[in-house]
mmCIF file of C-alpha atoms and ligand atoms in Angstrom:
data_model
loop_
_atom_site.group_PDB
_atom_site.id
_atom_site.type_symbol
_atom_site.label_atom_id
_atom_site.label_comp_id
_atom_site.label_asym_id
_atom_site.label_seq_id
_atom_site.Cartn_x
_atom_site.Cartn_y
_atom_site.Cartn_z
ATOM 1 C CA MET A 19 134.261 61.604 -26.581
ATOM 2 C CA SER A 20 132.305 64.254 -27.511
ATOM 3 C CA LYS A 21 132.945 67.309 -29.896
ATOM 4 C CA LEU A 22 131.333 70.292 -29.316
ATOM 5 C CA THR A 23 131.415 73.862 -30.758
ATOM 6 C CA LEU A 24 133.689 76.250 -28.608
ATOM 7 C CA ASP A 25 130.883 78.624 -27.377
ATOM 8 C CA LEU A 26 128.982 75.788 -26.054
ATOM 9 C CA ILE A 27 132.644 74.378 -23.930
ATOM 10 C CA LEU A 28 132.681 77.482 -22.646
ATOM 11 C CA LYS A 29 129.182 78.141 -21.589
ATOM 12 C CA SER A 30 129.498 74.320 -20.717
ATOM 13 C CA GLN A 31 132.095 75.476 -18.304
ATOM 14 C CA GLY A 32 129.969 78.402 -16.521
ATOM 15 C CA PHE A 33 131.682 80.884 -18.089
ATOM 16 C CA GLY A 34 128.186 82.849 -19.383
ATOM 17 C CA THR A 35 125.539 82.593 -21.877
ATOM 18 C CA ARG A 36 126.115 80.839 -25.198
ATOM 19 C CA LYS A 37 126.086 84.702 -26.567
ATOM 20 C CA TRP A 38 128.613 86.165 -24.308
ATOM 21 C CA CYS A 39 130.591 83.226 -25.184
ATOM 22 C CA ARG A 40 130.634 84.116 -28.560
ATOM 23 C CA GLN A 41 131.258 87.231 -28.319
ATOM 24 C CA LEU A 42 134.594 85.957 -26.403
ATOM 25 C CA VAL A 43 135.495 84.019 -28.559
ATOM 26 C CA GLY A 44 135.307 86.441 -31.928
ATOM 27 C CA GLU A 45 136.733 89.191 -29.456
ATOM 28 C CA GLY A 46 140.386 86.624 -29.266
ATOM 29 C CA GLU A 47 139.824 85.954 -25.624
ATOM 30 C CA VAL A 48 140.357 82.118 -25.655
ATOM 31 C CA SER A 49 143.084 80.079 -27.347
ATOM 32 C CA ILE A 50 143.768 76.412 -27.597
ATOM 33 C CA ALA A 51 147.651 74.921 -27.695
ATOM 34 C CA GLY A 52 149.155 78.489 -27.767
ATOM 35 C CA GLU A 53 146.967 79.874 -30.798
ATOM 36 C CA THR A 54 143.904 82.173 -30.597
ATOM 37 C CA VAL A 55 140.377 80.588 -31.957
ATOM 38 C CA ALA A 56 138.228 83.495 -33.101
ATOM 39 C CA ASP A 57 135.724 81.229 -34.893
ATOM 40 C CA PRO A 58 133.433 80.223 -31.713
ATOM 41 C CA ARG A 59 131.626 77.601 -33.977
ATOM 42 C CA ALA A 60 135.038 75.717 -34.328
ATOM 43 C CA THR A 61 134.728 72.302 -32.692
ATOM 44 C CA PHE A 62 136.699 70.315 -30.405
ATOM 45 C CA GLU A 63 137.054 67.138 -28.518
ATOM 46 C CA THR A 64 136.118 67.776 -25.019
ATOM 47 C CA ALA A 65 137.899 65.602 -23.252
ATOM 48 C CA GLY A 66 140.724 67.034 -21.789
ATOM 49 C CA LEU A 67 140.811 69.999 -23.444
ATOM 50 C CA GLU A 68 143.111 72.706 -22.411
ATOM 51 C CA PHE A 69 142.074 76.386 -23.410
ATOM 52 C CA THR A 70 142.911 79.497 -21.957
ATOM 53 C CA LEU A 71 140.773 82.462 -21.174
ATOM 54 C CA PHE A 72 141.560 86.062 -20.546
ATOM 55 C CA GLY A 73 145.403 84.057 -19.999
ATOM 56 C CA GLU A 74 144.305 81.974 -17.329
ATOM 57 C CA GLU A 75 144.072 78.012 -18.020
ATOM 58 C CA TRP A 76 141.590 75.801 -17.961
ATOM 59 C CA THR A 77 141.041 72.336 -18.542
ATOM 60 C CA TYR A 78 137.327 71.081 -19.611
ATOM 61 C CA ARG A 79 135.068 69.453 -16.968
ATOM 62 C CA GLU A 80 131.914 67.937 -17.618
ATOM 63 C CA HIS A 81 131.309 68.155 -14.001
ATOM 64 C CA VAL A 82 133.093 69.578 -11.191
ATOM 65 C CA TYR A 83 133.959 67.801 -7.087
ATOM 66 C CA ILE A 84 135.652 70.345 -5.048
ATOM 67 C CA ALA A 85 136.676 70.358 -1.452
ATOM 68 C CA LEU A 86 136.651 73.733 0.093
ATOM 69 C CA ASN A 87 138.321 73.993 3.649
ATOM 70 C CA LYS A 88 135.520 76.103 4.735
ATOM 71 C CA PRO A 89 136.158 79.039 7.101
ATOM 72 C CA ALA A 90 133.765 80.612 10.081
ATOM 73 C CA ASP A 91 130.962 83.015 8.818
ATOM 74 C CA PHE A 92 130.095 81.554 5.701
ATOM 75 C CA GLU A 93 126.688 80.015 4.917
ATOM 76 C CA CYS A 94 126.081 77.057 3.287
ATOM 77 C CA SER A 95 122.424 78.076 2.150
ATOM 78 C CA ARG A 96 121.391 78.867 -1.643
ATOM 79 C CA LYS A 97 120.219 82.006 -0.354
ATOM 80 C CA PRO A 98 122.471 83.399 2.244
ATOM 81 C CA SER A 99 121.258 86.075 4.498
ATOM 82 C CA HIS A 100 123.524 87.119 7.436
ATOM 83 C CA HIS A 101 127.000 85.858 5.892
ATOM 84 C CA PRO A 102 128.409 85.379 2.296
ATOM 85 C CA GLY A 103 127.988 82.088 0.417
ATOM 86 C CA VAL A 104 129.953 79.421 0.131
ATOM 87 C CA LEU A 105 130.238 79.887 -3.196
ATOM 88 C CA THR A 106 131.765 83.433 -2.956
ATOM 89 C CA LEU A 107 135.086 81.363 -2.320
ATOM 90 C CA LEU A 108 135.321 79.915 -5.666
ATOM 91 C CA PRO A 109 135.693 81.275 -9.089
ATOM 92 C CA GLU A 110 132.567 83.161 -10.303
ATOM 93 C CA GLN A 111 131.835 80.345 -13.162
ATOM 94 C CA PHE A 112 131.077 77.961 -10.563
ATOM 95 C CA ALA A 113 128.007 79.197 -9.560
ATOM 96 C CA TRP A 114 127.279 79.431 -13.297
ATOM 97 C CA ARG A 115 127.429 75.616 -12.902
ATOM 98 C CA ASP A 116 124.948 75.526 -10.314
ATOM 99 C CA VAL A 117 127.782 73.858 -8.025
ATOM 100 C CA GLN A 118 126.291 73.412 -4.749
ATOM 101 C CA PRO A 119 127.673 72.111 -1.749
ATOM 102 C CA VAL A 120 126.916 68.495 -0.864
ATOM 103 C CA GLY A 121 125.230 68.241 2.616
ATOM 104 C CA ARG A 122 125.878 71.947 4.755
ATOM 105 C CA LEU A 123 127.818 72.957 7.746
ATOM 106 C CA ASP A 124 126.903 75.254 9.873
ATOM 107 C CA HIS A 125 127.769 78.975 9.793
ATOM 108 C CA ASP A 126 130.020 78.739 12.470
ATOM 109 C CA THR A 127 131.444 75.352 11.540
ATOM 110 C CA THR A 128 134.757 75.297 9.616
ATOM 111 C CA GLY A 129 136.448 72.514 7.979
ATOM 112 C CA LEU A 130 135.599 70.053 4.890
ATOM 113 C CA LEU A 131 132.764 70.740 2.472
ATOM 114 C CA LEU A 132 132.281 69.140 -0.540
ATOM 115 C CA MET A 133 130.834 70.530 -3.760
ATOM 116 C CA SER A 134 130.084 69.340 -6.856
ATOM 117 C CA ASP A 135 127.349 70.303 -9.850
ATOM 118 C CA ASP A 136 127.066 66.473 -10.403
ATOM 119 C CA GLY A 137 123.404 65.774 -9.271
ATOM 120 C CA ALA A 138 124.024 62.284 -8.845
ATOM 121 C CA PHE A 139 127.002 62.647 -6.727
ATOM 122 C CA ILE A 140 125.325 65.282 -4.091
ATOM 123 C CA HIS A 141 122.183 63.109 -3.973
ATOM 124 C CA ALA A 142 124.514 59.815 -3.260
ATOM 125 C CA ARG A 143 126.771 61.403 -0.920
ATOM 126 C CA SER A 144 124.041 63.579 0.914
ATOM 127 C CA SER A 145 121.715 60.504 1.157
ATOM 128 C CA PRO A 146 121.403 58.715 4.617
ATOM 129 C CA LYS A 147 121.547 55.384 3.447
ATOM 130 C CA ARG A 148 124.849 55.609 2.293
ATOM 131 C CA HIS A 149 126.535 55.556 6.258
ATOM 132 C CA ILE A 150 129.180 57.988 5.125
ATOM 133 C CA PRO A 151 130.987 58.575 8.474
ATOM 134 C CA LYS A 152 131.923 62.350 9.436
ATOM 135 C CA VAL A 153 134.054 63.024 11.537
ATOM 136 C CA TYR A 154 134.121 66.170 13.627
ATOM 137 C CA ALA A 155 136.892 68.046 15.971
ATOM 138 C CA ALA A 156 134.444 69.741 18.513
ATOM 139 C CA THR A 157 135.643 72.274 21.329
ATOM 140 C CA THR A 158 133.707 71.930 24.375
ATOM 141 C CA HIS A 159 132.865 74.581 27.462
ATOM 142 C CA ASP A 160 133.507 72.563 30.195
ATOM 143 C CA PRO A 161 135.809 69.728 30.594
ATOM 144 C CA VAL A 162 135.333 66.290 28.177
ATOM 145 C CA THR A 163 135.050 64.059 31.106
ATOM 146 C CA PRO A 164 134.553 59.933 30.474
ATOM 147 C CA GLU A 165 131.065 60.324 31.220
ATOM 148 C CA LEU A 166 130.395 63.005 28.572
ATOM 149 C CA VAL A 167 132.437 60.364 25.866
ATOM 150 C CA GLU A 168 130.179 57.370 26.892
ATOM 151 C CA LEU A 169 126.546 59.260 26.604
ATOM 152 C CA LEU A 170 127.727 60.140 23.042
ATOM 153 C CA LEU A 171 128.546 56.584 22.047
ATOM 154 C CA ALA A 172 125.152 55.108 23.909
ATOM 155 C CA GLY A 173 123.065 57.714 22.445
ATOM 156 C CA VAL A 174 121.186 60.611 23.118
ATOM 157 C CA LYS A 175 117.556 61.756 22.816
ATOM 158 C CA LEU A 176 117.030 64.989 20.546
ATOM 159 C CA HIS A 177 113.535 66.517 20.723
ATOM 160 C CA ASP A 178 112.156 65.675 17.153
ATOM 161 C CA GLU A 179 113.754 62.771 16.850
ATOM 162 C CA PRO A 180 112.014 59.316 17.369
ATOM 163 C CA ALA A 181 115.283 57.230 18.374
ATOM 164 C CA PRO A 182 118.286 58.219 20.189
ATOM 165 C CA LEU A 183 121.475 59.346 18.346
ATOM 166 C CA ALA A 184 124.385 57.973 19.005
ATOM 167 C CA ALA A 185 128.180 58.400 18.051
ATOM 168 C CA VAL A 186 129.482 56.170 15.550
ATOM 169 C CA THR A 187 133.031 56.733 17.502
ATOM 170 C CA CYS A 188 133.946 59.151 19.878
ATOM 171 C CA ARG A 189 137.342 60.013 22.051
ATOM 172 C CA LYS A 190 138.702 62.877 23.734
ATOM 173 C CA LEU A 191 141.736 64.751 22.287
ATOM 174 C CA ASP A 192 142.465 67.207 25.055
ATOM 175 C CA ALA A 193 140.574 68.499 28.457
ATOM 176 C CA HIS A 194 138.344 70.483 25.899
ATOM 177 C CA ARG A 195 138.229 69.017 22.509
ATOM 178 C CA LEU A 196 136.659 65.743 21.412
ATOM 179 C CA GLU A 197 136.464 63.520 17.809
ATOM 180 C CA ILE A 198 133.207 62.410 17.140
ATOM 181 C CA VAL A 199 132.107 60.778 14.045
ATOM 182 C CA LEU A 200 128.780 60.884 13.001
ATOM 183 C CA GLU A 201 126.913 59.110 10.413
ATOM 184 C CA GLN A 202 123.719 60.847 10.082
ATOM 185 C CA GLY A 203 123.934 64.549 9.182
ATOM 186 C CA LYS A 204 120.837 65.693 11.145
ATOM 187 C CA TYR A 205 120.588 69.787 11.514
ATOM 188 C CA HIS A 206 122.952 70.915 14.255
ATOM 189 C CA GLN A 207 123.795 67.304 15.116
ATOM 190 C CA VAL A 208 126.845 67.627 16.873
ATOM 191 C CA LYS A 209 125.951 70.924 18.454
ATOM 192 C CA ARG A 210 122.748 69.368 19.725
ATOM 193 C CA MET A 211 124.085 66.258 20.875
ATOM 194 C CA LEU A 212 126.584 67.825 23.058
ATOM 195 C CA ALA A 213 123.927 69.885 24.444
ATOM 196 C CA ALA A 214 121.594 66.691 25.046
ATOM 197 C CA ALA A 215 124.661 65.293 27.490
ATOM 198 C CA GLY A 216 124.928 68.332 29.240
ATOM 199 C CA ASN A 217 127.875 70.053 27.218
ATOM 200 C CA HIS A 218 127.894 73.100 25.079
ATOM 201 C CA CYS A 219 129.901 72.830 21.652
ATOM 202 C CA THR A 220 131.915 76.228 21.164
ATOM 203 C CA ALA A 221 133.816 75.699 18.034
ATOM 204 C CA LEU A 222 133.254 72.823 15.419
ATOM 205 C CA ARG A 223 135.221 71.816 12.815
ATOM 206 C CA ARG A 224 135.077 68.809 10.189
ATOM 207 C CA THR A 225 138.343 67.131 9.846
ATOM 208 C CA ALA A 226 137.208 64.078 7.330
ATOM 209 C CA ILE A 227 134.400 62.826 5.043
ATOM 210 C CA GLY A 228 134.944 58.833 4.792
ATOM 211 C CA GLN A 229 138.481 58.333 4.311
ATOM 212 C CA LEU A 230 138.983 61.494 2.834
ATOM 213 C CA THR A 231 140.742 63.810 5.494
ATOM 214 C CA LEU A 232 141.481 67.341 5.288
ATOM 215 C CA ASP A 233 145.111 66.887 6.368
ATOM 216 C CA ALA A 234 145.421 64.990 3.460
ATOM 217 C CA LEU A 235 144.527 67.709 1.370
ATOM 218 C CA GLY A 236 146.608 70.266 2.930
ATOM 219 C CA LEU A 237 144.318 73.264 2.248
ATOM 220 C CA LYS A 238 144.409 76.255 4.484
ATOM 221 C CA GLU A 239 140.997 77.474 5.276
ATOM 222 C CA GLY A 240 139.501 79.330 2.461
ATOM 223 C CA GLU A 241 141.611 76.863 -0.475
ATOM 224 C CA TRP A 242 139.883 74.814 -2.490
ATOM 225 C CA CYS A 243 140.922 72.061 -4.826
ATOM 226 C CA TYR A 244 139.383 69.525 -7.191
ATOM 227 C CA LEU A 245 138.917 65.935 -6.124
ATOM 228 C CA ASP A 246 140.095 63.528 -8.337
ATOM 229 C CA GLU A 247 138.590 60.052 -9.370
ATOM 230 C CA ALA A 248 140.834 58.684 -6.653
ATOM 231 C CA GLN A 249 139.982 61.409 -3.859
ATOM 232 C CA ARG A 250 135.978 60.452 -4.200
ATOM 233 C CA ALA A 251 136.678 56.843 -4.170
ATOM 234 C CA LEU A 252 137.640 57.773 -0.453
ATOM 235 C CA LEU A 253 134.024 59.047 0.334
ATOM 236 C CA VAL A 254 133.043 55.817 1.530
ATOM 237 C CA GLY A 255 132.751 54.082 5.047
ATOM 238 C CA LEU A 256 136.131 54.087 7.656
HETATM 239 N N1 LIG B 29 126.694 69.436 13.460
HETATM 240 C C1 LIG B 29 126.903 70.445 13.613
HETATM 241 O O1 LIG B 29 126.170 70.459 14.765
HETATM 242 N N2 LIG B 29 126.948 71.439 12.559
HETATM 243 C C2 LIG B 29 127.394 70.993 11.603
HETATM 244 O O2 LIG B 29 127.881 72.303 10.631
HETATM 245 C C3 LIG B 29 127.770 70.136 11.277
HETATM 246 C C4 LIG B 29 127.239 69.047 12.158
#
């Protein structure tokens, strides 16, 4: 349990500098339990606090844990260069809170992307030591053959990687699509593994991380949601 002044509560939620938040409160833009609160120094218990800002309702969150169904043509990097950044798909205050992607997807890869402002969560979920499987549906230029699946399961050598990299599981979905599960998350890993196995990836979609699936979240492309504790607990081995 912790109490904070209203200006600091708004600042912590990414609504701007303390000065700006003080101004918003002073101008009567914030209400709590249906009452306008015009004193920025008024204190409130933060746990579960609900407030309205510019007529929109928010709940105080110490950290945010977000799942985004990433569309193509958005970059995960902090300083996007050729396409807009994924943060532009979220409300503006998340950038102020320093929300970042957990790991990266290529600009043309779609599907499940986690984002958070909790450094410990980001570090733990992107650490290769955690062995969190990531499930991808890859579309291939050439037909998916049993040999291709065998090769990806046995491991393929990528230049600049000391040892061959193998899929945890791999199965044919249809003539030109396969599902591949990886635990490592190396740069362009699926595309490079498919190339090393003699095929070419023409489209890539991440469908699950651990046991958290995009289908269960029901997000359309470009949509996002908060992840609760139970959903975060699914980010483990299969
Ligand atoms: N593998 C890739 O090649 N690209 C991604 O975006 C993710 C995994």
